[in-house]
XYZ file of N, CA and C in Angstrom:
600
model
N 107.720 87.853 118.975
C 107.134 89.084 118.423
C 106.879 88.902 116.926
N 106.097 89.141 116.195
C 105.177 89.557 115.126
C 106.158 90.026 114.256
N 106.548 89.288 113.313
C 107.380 90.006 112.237
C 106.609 91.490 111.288
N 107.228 92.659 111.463
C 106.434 93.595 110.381
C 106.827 93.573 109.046
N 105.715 93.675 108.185
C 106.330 94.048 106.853
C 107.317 94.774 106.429
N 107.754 95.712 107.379
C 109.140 96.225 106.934
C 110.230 95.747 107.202
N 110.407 94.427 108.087
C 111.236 93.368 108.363
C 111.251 92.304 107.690
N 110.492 91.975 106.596
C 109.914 90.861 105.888
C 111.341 90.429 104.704
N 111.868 89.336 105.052
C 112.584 88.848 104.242
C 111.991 88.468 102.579
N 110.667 88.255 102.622
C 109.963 87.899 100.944
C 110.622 89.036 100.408
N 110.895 88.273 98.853
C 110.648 89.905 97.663
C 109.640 89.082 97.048
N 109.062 90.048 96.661
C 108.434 89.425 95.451
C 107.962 89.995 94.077
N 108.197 89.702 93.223
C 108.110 89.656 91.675
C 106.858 90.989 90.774
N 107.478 91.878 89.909
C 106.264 92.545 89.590
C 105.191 92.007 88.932
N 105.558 90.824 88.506
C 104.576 89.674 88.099
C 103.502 89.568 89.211
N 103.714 89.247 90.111
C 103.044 89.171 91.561
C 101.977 90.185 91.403
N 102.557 91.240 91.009
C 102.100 92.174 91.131
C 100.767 92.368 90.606
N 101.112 92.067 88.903
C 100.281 92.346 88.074
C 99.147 91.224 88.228
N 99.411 90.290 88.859
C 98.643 88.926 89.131
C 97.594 89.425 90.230
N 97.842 90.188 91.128
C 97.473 91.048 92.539
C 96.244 91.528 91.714
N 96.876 92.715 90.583
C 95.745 93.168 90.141
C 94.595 92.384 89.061
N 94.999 90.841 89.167
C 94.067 90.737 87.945
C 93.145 90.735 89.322
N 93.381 89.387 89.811
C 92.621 89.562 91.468
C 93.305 88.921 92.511
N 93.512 89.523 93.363
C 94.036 89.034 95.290
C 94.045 87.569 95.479
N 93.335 86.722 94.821
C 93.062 85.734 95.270
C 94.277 84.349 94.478
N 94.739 85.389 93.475
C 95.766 84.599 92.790
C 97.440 84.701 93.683
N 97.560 85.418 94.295
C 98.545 85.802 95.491
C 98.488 84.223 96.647
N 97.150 84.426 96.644
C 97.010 83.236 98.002
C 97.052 81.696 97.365
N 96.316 81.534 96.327
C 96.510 80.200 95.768
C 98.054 79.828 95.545
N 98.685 80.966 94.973
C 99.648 80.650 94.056
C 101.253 80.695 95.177
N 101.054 81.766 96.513
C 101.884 81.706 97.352
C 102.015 81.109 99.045
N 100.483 80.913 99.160
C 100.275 80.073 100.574
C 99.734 79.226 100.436
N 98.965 78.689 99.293
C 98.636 76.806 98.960
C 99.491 76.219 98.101
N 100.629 76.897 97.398
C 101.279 76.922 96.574
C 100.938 75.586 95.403
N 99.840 76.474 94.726
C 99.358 75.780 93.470
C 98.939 76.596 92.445
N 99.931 75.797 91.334
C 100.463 76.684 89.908
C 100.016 77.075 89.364
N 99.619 78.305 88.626
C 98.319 77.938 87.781
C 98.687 77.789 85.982
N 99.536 77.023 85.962
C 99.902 76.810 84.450
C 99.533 77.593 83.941
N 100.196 78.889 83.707
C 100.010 79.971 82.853
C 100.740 79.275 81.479
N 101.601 78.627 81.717
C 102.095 78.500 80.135
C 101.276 78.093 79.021
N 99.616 78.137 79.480
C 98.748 77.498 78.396
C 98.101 78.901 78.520
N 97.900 80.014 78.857
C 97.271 81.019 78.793
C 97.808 81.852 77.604
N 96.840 82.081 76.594
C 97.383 82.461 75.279
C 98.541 84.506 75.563
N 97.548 84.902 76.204
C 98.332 86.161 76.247
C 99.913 85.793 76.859
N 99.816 85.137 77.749
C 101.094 84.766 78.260
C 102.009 84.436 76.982
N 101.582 83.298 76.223
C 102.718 82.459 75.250
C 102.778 83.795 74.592
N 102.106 84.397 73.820
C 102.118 85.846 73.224
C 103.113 86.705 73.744
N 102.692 87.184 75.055
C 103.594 87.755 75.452
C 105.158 87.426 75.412
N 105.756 86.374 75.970
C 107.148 85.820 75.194
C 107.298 85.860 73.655
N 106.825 85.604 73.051
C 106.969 85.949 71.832
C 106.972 87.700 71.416
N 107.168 88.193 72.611
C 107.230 89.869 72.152
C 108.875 89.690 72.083
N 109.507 88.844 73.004
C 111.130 89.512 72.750
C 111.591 89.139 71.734
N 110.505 88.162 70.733
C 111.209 88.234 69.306
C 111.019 89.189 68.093
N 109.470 89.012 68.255
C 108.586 90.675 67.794
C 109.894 91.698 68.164
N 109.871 91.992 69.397
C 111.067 93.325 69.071
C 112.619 93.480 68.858
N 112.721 92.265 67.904
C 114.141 92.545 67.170
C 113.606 93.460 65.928
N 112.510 93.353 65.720
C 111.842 93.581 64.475
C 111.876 95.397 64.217
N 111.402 95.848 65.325
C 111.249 96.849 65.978
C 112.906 97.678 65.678
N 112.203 99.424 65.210
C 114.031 100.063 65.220
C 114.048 100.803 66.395
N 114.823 100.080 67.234
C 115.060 100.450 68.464
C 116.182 101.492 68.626
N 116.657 101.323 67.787
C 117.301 103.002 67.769
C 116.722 103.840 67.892
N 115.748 104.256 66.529
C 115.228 105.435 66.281
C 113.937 105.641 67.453
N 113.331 104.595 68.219
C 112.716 104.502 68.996
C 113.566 105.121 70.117
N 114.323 104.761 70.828
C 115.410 105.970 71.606
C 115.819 107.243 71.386
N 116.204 107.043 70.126
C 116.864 108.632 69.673
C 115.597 109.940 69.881
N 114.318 109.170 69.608
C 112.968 110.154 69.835
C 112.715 110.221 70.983
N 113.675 109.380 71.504
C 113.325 109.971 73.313
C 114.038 110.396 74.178
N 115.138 111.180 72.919
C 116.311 111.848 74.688
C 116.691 110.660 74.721
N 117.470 109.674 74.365
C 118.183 108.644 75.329
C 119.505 108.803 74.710
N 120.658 109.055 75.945
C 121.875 108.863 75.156
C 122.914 107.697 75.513
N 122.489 106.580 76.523
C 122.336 106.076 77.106
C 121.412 104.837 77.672
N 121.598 103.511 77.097
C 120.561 102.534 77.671
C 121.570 101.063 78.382
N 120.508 100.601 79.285
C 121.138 99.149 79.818
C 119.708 98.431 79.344
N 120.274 97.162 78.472
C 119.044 96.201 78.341
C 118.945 94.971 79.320
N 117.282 94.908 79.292
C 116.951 93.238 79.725
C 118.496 93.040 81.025
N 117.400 94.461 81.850
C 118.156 94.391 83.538
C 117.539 93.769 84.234
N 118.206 92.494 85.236
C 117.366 92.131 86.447
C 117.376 93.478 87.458
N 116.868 93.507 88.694
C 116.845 94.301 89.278
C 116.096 93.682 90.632
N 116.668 94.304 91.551
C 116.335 94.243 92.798
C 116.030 94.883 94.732
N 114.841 95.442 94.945
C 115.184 96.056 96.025
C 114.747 95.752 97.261
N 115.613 95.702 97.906
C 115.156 94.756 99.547
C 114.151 95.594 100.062
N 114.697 97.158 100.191
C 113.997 98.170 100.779
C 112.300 97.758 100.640
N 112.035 97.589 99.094
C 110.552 97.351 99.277
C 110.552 96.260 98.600
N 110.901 95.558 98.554
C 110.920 94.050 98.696
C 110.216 93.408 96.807
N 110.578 93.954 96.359
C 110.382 93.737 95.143
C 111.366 93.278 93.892
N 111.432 92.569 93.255
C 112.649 92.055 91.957
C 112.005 92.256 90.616
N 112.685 92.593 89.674
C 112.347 92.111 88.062
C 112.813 92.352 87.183
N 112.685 92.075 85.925
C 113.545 92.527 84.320
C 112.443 93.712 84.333
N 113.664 94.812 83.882
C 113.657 95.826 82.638
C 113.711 95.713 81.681
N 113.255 95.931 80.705
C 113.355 95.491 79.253
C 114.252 96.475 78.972
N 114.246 97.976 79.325
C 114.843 98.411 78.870
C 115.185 99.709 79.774
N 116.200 100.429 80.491
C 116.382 101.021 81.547
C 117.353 102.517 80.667
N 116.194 103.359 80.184
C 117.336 104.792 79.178
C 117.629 105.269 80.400
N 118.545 106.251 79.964
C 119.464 107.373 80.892
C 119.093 108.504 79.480
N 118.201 109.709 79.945
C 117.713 110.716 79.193
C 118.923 111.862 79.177
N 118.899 112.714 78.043
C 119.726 114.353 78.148
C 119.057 114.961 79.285
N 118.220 114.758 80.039
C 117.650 116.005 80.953
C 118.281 115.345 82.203
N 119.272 114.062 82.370
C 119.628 113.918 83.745
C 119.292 112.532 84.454
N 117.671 111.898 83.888
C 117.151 111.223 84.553
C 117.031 109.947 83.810
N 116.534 108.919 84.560
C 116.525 107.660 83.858
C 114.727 107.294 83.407
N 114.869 106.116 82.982
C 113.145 106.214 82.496
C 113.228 104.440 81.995
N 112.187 103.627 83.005
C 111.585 102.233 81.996
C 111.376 102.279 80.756
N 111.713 101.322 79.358
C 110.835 101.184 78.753
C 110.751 99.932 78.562
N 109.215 99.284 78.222
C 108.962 97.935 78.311
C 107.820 97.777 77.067
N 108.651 96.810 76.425
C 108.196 96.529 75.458
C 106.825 95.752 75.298
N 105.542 95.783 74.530
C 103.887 95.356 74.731
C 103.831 94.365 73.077
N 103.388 92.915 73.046
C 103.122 92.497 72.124
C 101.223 92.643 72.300
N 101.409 94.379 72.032
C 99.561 94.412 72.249
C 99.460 95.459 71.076
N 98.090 95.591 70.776
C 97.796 97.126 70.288
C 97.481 98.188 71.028
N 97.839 99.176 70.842
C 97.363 100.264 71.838
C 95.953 100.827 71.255
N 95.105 100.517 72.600
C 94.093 101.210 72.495
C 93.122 102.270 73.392
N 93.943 103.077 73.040
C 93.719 104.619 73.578
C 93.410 104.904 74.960
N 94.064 103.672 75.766
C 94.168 103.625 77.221
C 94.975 102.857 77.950
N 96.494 103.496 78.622
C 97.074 102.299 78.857
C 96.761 101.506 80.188
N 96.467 100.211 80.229
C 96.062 99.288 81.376
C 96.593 99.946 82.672
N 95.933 99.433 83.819
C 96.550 99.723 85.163
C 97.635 98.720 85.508
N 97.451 97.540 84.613
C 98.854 96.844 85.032
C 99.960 97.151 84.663
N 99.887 97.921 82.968
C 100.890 98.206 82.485
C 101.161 99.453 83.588
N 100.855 100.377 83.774
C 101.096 101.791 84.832
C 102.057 100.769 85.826
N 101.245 100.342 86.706
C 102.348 99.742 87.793
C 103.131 98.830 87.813
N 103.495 98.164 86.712
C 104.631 97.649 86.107
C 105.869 98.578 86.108
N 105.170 99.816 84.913
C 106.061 100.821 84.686
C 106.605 101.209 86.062
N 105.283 101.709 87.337
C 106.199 102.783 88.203
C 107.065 101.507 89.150
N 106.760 100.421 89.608
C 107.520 99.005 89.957
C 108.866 99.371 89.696
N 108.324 99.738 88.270
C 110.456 99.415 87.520
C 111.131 101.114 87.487
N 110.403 101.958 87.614
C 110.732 103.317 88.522
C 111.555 103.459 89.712
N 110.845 102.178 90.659
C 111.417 102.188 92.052
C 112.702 101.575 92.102
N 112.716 100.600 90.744
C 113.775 100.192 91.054
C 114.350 100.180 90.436
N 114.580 101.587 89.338
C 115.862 102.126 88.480
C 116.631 103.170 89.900
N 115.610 103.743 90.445
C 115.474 104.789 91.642
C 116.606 104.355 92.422
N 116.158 103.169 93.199
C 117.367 102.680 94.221
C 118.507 101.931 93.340
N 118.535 101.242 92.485
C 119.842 100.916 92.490
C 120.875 101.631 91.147
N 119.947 102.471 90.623
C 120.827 103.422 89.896
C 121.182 104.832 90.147
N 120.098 105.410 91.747
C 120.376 106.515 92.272
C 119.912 107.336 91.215
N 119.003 107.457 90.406
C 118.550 108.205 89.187
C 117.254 109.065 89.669
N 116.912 110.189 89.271
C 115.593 110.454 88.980
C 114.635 109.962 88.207
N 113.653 109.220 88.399
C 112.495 108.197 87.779
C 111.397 109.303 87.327
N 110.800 109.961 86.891
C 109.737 110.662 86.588
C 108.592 110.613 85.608
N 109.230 109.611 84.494
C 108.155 109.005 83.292
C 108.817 107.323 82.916
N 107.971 106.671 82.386
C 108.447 105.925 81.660
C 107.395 105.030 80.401
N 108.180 104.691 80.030
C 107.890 104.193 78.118
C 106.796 103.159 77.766
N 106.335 103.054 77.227
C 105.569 101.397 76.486
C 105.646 101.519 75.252
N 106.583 100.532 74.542
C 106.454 100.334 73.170
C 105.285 99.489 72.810
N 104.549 99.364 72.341
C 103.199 98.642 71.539
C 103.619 98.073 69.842
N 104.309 96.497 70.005
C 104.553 96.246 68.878
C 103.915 96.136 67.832
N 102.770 95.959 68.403
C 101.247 95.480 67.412
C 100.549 96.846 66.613
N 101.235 97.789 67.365
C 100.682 99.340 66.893
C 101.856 100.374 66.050
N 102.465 99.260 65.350
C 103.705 100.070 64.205
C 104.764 100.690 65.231
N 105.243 99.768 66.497
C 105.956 100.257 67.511
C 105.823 101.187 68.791
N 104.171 102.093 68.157
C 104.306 103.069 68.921
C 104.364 103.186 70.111
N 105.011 104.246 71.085
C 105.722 104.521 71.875
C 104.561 105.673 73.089
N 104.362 105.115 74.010
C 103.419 105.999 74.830
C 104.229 106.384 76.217
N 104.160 107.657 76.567
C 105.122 108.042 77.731
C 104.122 107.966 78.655
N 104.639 107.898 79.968
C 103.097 107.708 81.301
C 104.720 108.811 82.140
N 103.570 110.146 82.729
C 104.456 110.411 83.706
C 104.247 109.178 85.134
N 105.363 109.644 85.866
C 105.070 109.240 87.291
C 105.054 109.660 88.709
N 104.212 109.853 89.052
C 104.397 110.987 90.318
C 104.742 110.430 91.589
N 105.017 111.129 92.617
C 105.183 110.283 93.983
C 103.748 109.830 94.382
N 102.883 110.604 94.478
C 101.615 109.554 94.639
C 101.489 108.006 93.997
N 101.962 108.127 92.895
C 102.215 106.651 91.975
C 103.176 105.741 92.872
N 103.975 106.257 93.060
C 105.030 105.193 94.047
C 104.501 104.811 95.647
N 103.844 105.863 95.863
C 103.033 105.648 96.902
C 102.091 104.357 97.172
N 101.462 104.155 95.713
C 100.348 103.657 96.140
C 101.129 101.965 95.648
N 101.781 102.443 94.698
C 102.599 100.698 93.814
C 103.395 100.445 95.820
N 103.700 100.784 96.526
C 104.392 100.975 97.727
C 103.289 99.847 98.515
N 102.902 100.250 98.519
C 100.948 99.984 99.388
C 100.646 98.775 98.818
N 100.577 98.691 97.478
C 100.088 97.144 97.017
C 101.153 96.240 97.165
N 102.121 96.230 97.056
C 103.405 94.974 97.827
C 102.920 94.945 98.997
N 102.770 95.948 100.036
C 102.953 95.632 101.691
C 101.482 95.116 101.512
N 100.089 95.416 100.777
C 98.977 94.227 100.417
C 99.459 92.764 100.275
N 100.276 92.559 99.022
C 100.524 91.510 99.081
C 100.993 90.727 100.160
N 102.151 91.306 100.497
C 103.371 90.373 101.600
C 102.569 90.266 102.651
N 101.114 91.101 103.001
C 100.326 90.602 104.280
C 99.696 89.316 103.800
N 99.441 89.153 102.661
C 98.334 87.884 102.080
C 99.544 86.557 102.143
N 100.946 87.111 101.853
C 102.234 86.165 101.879
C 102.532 85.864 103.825
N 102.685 86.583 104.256
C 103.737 86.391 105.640
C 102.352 85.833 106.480
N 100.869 86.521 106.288
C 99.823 86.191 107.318
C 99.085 84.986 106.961
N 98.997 84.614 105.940
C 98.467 83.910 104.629
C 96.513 84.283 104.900
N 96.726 85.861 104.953
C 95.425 86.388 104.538
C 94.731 85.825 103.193
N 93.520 85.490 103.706
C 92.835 85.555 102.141
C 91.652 86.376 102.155
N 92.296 87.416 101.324
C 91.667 88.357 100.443
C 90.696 88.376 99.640
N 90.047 88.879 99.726
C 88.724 89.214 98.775
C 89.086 89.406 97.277
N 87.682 88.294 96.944
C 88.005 88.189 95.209
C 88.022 89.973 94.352
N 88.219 89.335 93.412
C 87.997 90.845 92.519
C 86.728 90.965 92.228
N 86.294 92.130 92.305
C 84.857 92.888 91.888
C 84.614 92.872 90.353
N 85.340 92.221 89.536
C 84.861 92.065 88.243
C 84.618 90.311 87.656
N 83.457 90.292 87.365
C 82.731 88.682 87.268
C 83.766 87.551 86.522
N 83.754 89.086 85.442
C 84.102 88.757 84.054
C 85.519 87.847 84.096
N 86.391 88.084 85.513
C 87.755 87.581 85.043
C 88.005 85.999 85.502
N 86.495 86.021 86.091
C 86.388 84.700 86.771
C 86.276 83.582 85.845
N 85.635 83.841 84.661
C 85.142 82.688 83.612
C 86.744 81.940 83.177
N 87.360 82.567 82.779
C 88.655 81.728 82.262
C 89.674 81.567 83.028
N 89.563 81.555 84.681
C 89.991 82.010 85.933
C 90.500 80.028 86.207
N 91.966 79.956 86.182
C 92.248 78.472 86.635
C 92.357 77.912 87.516
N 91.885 79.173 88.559
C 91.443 78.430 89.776
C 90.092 78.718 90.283
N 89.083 78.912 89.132
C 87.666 79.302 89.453
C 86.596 77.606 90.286
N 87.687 76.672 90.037
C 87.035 75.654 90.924
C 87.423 75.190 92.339
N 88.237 75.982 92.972
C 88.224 76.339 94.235
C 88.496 77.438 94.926
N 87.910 78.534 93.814
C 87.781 79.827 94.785
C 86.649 79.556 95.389
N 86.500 80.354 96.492
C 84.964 80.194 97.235
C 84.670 81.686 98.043
């Protein structure tokens, strides 16, 4: 019998995730032909590591204290079988109103729209303050180091968990079936794309 996705031993990574959304097709190269795509030469990437030094810089106090936090756990792994997902928190508050809340630190500038990867990153790490801290999840944080720290709240609704829900059980079909999925509808991400010489 047919293993279902809700039996599926994979977890997999909100990285995965965000990789899902640049496009589908990085899921299949990277988990059923299993070939790498040396991100460590991709400049946003090296950038990005260089944020956890950027935010020593950062007053992470007063960045909390403006948010209700009386209460934080840092740079949490985390893990939930239920929906089959793992990852670091950068930063996991416990608010005065009761509830807990992501915040994850951005070596970006904010510009007056936060990404869809950053969103389902955030609600990702929602689900899984949710199950293994038993908390209410309802907003969570992005610090923007590049933008004098600033601090952008994203609520999160159950429709949001809904749908971040939906794109894992996407993935783990492209993982357990080794579906291959249709490229992404934007040209543009194809040009600097490291596996643009054997997508087809």
């Amino acid at each position: 019998m047919e293993e279902t996705i809700a039996e599926s031993s994979t977890i997999i990574t909100i990285s995965d995730v965000l990789e899902y959304q640049f496009c589908p097709r990085f899921i299949y190269f990277m988990h059923c032909l299993d070939i790498p795509q040396h991100e460590e030469k991709r400049f946003k990437v090296i950038k990005g590591r260089e944020v956890h030094e950027e935010r020593k810089l950062t007053n992470k106090e007063y960045v909390r204290k403006k948010l209700h936090c009386v209460q934080k756990d840092s740079e949490v792994y985390l893990v939930s079988k239920t929906h089959h997902i793992k990852g670091i928190v950068d930063e996991v508050l416990f608010l005065e109103d009761g509830t807990a809340a992501p915040l994850e630190y951005k070596f970006a500038e904010y510009k007056e729209k936060l990404f869809s990867t950053y969103k389902y990153q955030i609600v990702l790490q929602g689900l899984l303050i949710k199950e293994n801290y038993g908390k209410e999840v309802n907003r969570g944080y992005v610090c923007y180091t590049r933008s004098n720290s600033l601090v952008k709240e994203l609520e999160i609704t159950h429709s949001d968990y809904s749908k971040a829900i939906e794109i894992v059980e996407d993935i783990l079909e492209i993982i357990e079936k080794g579906k291959y999925p249709k490229a992404t509808r934007s040209g543009n991400k194809c040009i600097d794309c490291c596996y643009r010489n054997i997508c087809v």
